[in-house]
Tab-separated table of C-alpha atoms in Angstrom:
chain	number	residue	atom	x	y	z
A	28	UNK	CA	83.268	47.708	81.291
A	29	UNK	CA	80.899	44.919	81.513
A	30	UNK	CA	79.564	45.618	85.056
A	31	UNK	CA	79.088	49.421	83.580
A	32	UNK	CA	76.634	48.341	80.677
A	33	UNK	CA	74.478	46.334	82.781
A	34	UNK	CA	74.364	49.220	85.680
A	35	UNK	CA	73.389	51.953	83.134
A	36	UNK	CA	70.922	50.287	81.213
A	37	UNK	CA	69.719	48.137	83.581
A	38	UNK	CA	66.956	47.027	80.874
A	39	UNK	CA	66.219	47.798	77.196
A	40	UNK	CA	64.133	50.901	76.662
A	41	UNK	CA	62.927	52.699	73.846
A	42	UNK	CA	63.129	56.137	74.965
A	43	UNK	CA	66.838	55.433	75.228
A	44	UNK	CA	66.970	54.897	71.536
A	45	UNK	CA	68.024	58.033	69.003
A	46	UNK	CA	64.500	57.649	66.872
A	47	UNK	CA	64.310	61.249	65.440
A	48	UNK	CA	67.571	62.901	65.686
A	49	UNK	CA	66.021	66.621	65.439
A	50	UNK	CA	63.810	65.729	68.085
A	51	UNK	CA	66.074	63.872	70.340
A	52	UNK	CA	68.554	66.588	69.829
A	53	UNK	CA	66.935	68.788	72.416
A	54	UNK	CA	66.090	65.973	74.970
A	55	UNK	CA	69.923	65.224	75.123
A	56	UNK	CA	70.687	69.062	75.347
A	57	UNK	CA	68.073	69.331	78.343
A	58	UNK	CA	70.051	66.192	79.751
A	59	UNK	CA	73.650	67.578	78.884
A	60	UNK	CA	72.784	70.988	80.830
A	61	UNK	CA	71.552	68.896	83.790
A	62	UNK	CA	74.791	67.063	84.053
A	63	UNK	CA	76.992	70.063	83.659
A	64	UNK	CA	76.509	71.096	87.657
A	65	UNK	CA	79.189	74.214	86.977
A	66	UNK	CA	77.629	74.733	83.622
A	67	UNK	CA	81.327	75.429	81.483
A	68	UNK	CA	79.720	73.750	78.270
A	69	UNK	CA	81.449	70.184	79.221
A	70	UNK	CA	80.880	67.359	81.197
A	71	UNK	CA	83.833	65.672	82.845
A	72	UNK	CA	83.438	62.180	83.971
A	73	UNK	CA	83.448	62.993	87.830
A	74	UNK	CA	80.135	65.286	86.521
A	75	UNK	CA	78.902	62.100	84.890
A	76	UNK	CA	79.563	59.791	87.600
A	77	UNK	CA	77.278	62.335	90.080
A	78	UNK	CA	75.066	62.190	87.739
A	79	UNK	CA	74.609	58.980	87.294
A	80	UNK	CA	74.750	57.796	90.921
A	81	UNK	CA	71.768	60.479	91.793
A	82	UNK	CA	70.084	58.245	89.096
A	83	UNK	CA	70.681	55.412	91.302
A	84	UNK	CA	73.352	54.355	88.939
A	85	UNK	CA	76.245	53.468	90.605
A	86	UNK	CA	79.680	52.974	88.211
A	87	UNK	CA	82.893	52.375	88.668
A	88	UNK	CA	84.454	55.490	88.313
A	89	UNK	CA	87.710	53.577	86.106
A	90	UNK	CA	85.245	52.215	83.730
A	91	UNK	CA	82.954	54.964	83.777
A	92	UNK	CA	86.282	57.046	82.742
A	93	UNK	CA	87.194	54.186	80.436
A	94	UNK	CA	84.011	54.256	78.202
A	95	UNK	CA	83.843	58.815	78.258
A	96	UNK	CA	87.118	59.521	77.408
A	97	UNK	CA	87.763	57.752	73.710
A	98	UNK	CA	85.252	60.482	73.359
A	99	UNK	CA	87.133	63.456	74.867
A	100	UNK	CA	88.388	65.859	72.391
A	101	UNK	CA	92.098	66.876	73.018
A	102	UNK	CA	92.722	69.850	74.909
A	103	UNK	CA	89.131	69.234	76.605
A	104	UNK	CA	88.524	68.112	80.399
A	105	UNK	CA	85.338	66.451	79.711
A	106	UNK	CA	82.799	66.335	76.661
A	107	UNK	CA	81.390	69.178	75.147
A	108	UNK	CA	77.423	68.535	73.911
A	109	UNK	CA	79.093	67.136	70.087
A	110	UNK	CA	81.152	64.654	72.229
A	111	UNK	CA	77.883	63.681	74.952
A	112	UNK	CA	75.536	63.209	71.884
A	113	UNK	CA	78.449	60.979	69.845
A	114	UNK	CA	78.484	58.650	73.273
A	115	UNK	CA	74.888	58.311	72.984
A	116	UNK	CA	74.750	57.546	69.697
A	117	UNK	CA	77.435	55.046	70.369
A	118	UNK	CA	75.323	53.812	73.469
A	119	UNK	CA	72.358	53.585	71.921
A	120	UNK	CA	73.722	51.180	68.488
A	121	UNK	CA	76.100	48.968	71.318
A	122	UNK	CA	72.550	48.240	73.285
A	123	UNK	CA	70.009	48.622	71.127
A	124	UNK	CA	71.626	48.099	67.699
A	125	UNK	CA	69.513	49.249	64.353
A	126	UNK	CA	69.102	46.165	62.062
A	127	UNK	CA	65.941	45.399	63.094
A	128	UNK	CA	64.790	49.380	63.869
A	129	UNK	CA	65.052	51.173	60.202
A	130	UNK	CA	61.895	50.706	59.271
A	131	UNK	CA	60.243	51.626	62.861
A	132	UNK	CA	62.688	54.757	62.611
A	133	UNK	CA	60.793	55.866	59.799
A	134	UNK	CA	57.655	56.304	60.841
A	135	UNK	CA	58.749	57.420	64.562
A	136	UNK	CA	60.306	60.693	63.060
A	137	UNK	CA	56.768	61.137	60.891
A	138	UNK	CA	54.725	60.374	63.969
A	139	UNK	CA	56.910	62.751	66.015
A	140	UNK	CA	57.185	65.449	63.346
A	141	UNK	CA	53.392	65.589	63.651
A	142	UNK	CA	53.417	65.917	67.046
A	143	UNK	CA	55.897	68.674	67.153
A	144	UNK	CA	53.920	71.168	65.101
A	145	UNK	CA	50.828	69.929	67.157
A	146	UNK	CA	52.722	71.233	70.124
A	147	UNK	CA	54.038	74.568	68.510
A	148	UNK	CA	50.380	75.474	68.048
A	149	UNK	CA	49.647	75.377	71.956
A	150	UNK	CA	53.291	76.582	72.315
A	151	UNK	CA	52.807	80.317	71.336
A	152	UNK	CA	56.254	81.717	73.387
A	153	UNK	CA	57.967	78.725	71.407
A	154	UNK	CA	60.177	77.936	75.226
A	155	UNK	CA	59.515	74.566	74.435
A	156	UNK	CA	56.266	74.766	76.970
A	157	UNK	CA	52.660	74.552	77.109
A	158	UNK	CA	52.000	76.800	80.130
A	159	UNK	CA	47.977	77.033	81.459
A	160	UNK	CA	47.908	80.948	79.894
A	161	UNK	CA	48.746	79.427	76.642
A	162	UNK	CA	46.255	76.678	76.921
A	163	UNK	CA	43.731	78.595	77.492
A	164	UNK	CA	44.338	81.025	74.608
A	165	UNK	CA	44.085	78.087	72.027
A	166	UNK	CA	41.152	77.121	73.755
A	167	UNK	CA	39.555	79.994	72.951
A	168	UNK	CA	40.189	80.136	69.096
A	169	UNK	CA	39.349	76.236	68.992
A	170	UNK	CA	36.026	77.786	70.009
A	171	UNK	CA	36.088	75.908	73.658
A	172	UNK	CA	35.991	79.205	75.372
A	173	UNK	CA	33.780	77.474	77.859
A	174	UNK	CA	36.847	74.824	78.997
A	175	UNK	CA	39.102	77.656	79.321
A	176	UNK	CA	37.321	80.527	80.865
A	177	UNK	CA	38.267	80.179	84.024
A	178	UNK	CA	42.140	79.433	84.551
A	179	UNK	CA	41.892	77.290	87.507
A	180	UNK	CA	40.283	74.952	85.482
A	181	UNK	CA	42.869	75.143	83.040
A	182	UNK	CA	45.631	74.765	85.858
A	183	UNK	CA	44.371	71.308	86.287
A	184	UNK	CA	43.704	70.517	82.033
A	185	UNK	CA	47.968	71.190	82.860
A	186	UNK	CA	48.239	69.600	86.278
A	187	UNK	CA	46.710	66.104	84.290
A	188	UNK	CA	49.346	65.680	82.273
A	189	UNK	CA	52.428	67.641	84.142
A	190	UNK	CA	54.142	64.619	85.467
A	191	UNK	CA	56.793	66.495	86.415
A	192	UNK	CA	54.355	69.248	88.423
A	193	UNK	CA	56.082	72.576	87.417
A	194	UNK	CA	52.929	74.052	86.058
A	195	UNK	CA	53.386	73.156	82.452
A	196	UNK	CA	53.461	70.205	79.617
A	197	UNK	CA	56.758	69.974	78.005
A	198	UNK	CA	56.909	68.164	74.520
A	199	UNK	CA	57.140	64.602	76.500
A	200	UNK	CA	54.668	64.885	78.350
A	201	UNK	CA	52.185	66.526	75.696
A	202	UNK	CA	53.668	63.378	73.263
A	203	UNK	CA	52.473	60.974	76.388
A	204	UNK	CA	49.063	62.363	76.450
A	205	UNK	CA	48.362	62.415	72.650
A	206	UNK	CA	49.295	58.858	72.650
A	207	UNK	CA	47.153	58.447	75.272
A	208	UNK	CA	44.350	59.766	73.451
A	209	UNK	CA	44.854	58.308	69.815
A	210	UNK	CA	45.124	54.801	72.014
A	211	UNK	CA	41.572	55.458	73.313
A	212	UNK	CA	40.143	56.749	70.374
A	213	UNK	CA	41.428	53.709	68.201
């Protein structure tokens, strides 16, 4: 099990860490679908292990098994979102313990509770996206009709920030770029 910890953490990271369950909650569910190729609602450890390996994570599949199924439900083939998010949580306090992260945790949910109805006001549809349509409607009642008349210039207020180039900013990536600008502004 051993070889398996250091090949999926490789090193410590924050983003890793559960630091506002609510919020977090949807980032594993985004990450659960991914790893559910024949999307059945479960991921089996052969799922996992694919997963992981297009990560660039390589396991062995015995340990792999080892540490997912203590966290199979009986009757199950492979762990249904409950089970996925328990692992994590499980993950997360082996690696990263929580002594020395309470009071952090704190004010990471405030900070992030701020930035989530920040993002609902750009986020009109409520999909979880910013797209460059929506963008440019808020630019208009913010009175900045001027930075969001024409949409092409829009496309690339979006394109600045889309790290993941499909068009729009999720929550991450509109979290990044706040940061980015409170850091500057400081």
């Amino acid at each position: 099990m051993e070889k398996c910890k250091r090949s999926l953490t490789g090193r410590k990271t924050s983003s890793f860490r559960l630091r506002c369950p609510s919020l977090n909650s949807l980032r594993l569910q985004r990450i659960f679908d991914v790893f559910d190729k024949n999307h059945d609602g479960m991921i089996t450890a052969d799922e996992l292990s694919l997963a992981l390996r297009s990560l660039g994570l390589d396991t062995d599949p015995s340990e792999l098994d080892s540490m997912v199924s203590p966290y199979i439900r009986p009757g199950n083939s492979g762990l249904r979102f409950e089970d996925f998010e328990a692992l994590h949580r499980s993950l997360n306090e082996l690696f990263f313990g929580l002594d020395d992260l309470q009071d952090r945790e704190g004010k990471d949910c405030e900070e992030e509770s701020e930035l989530t109805e920040a993002f609902k006001v750009f986020d009109e549809d409520g999909d979880g996206y910013i797209s460059a349509r929506e963008l440019q409607v808020v630019l208009r009642k913010l009175g900045l009709g001027d930075e969001g008349r024409e949409i092409d210039r829009v496309e690339k207020m979006i394109s600045s920030v889309d790290r993941d180039q499909d068009g729009r900013v999720d929550f991450f990536e509109f979290k990044d770029m706040m940061r980015g600008v409170i850091v500057r502004s400081a």
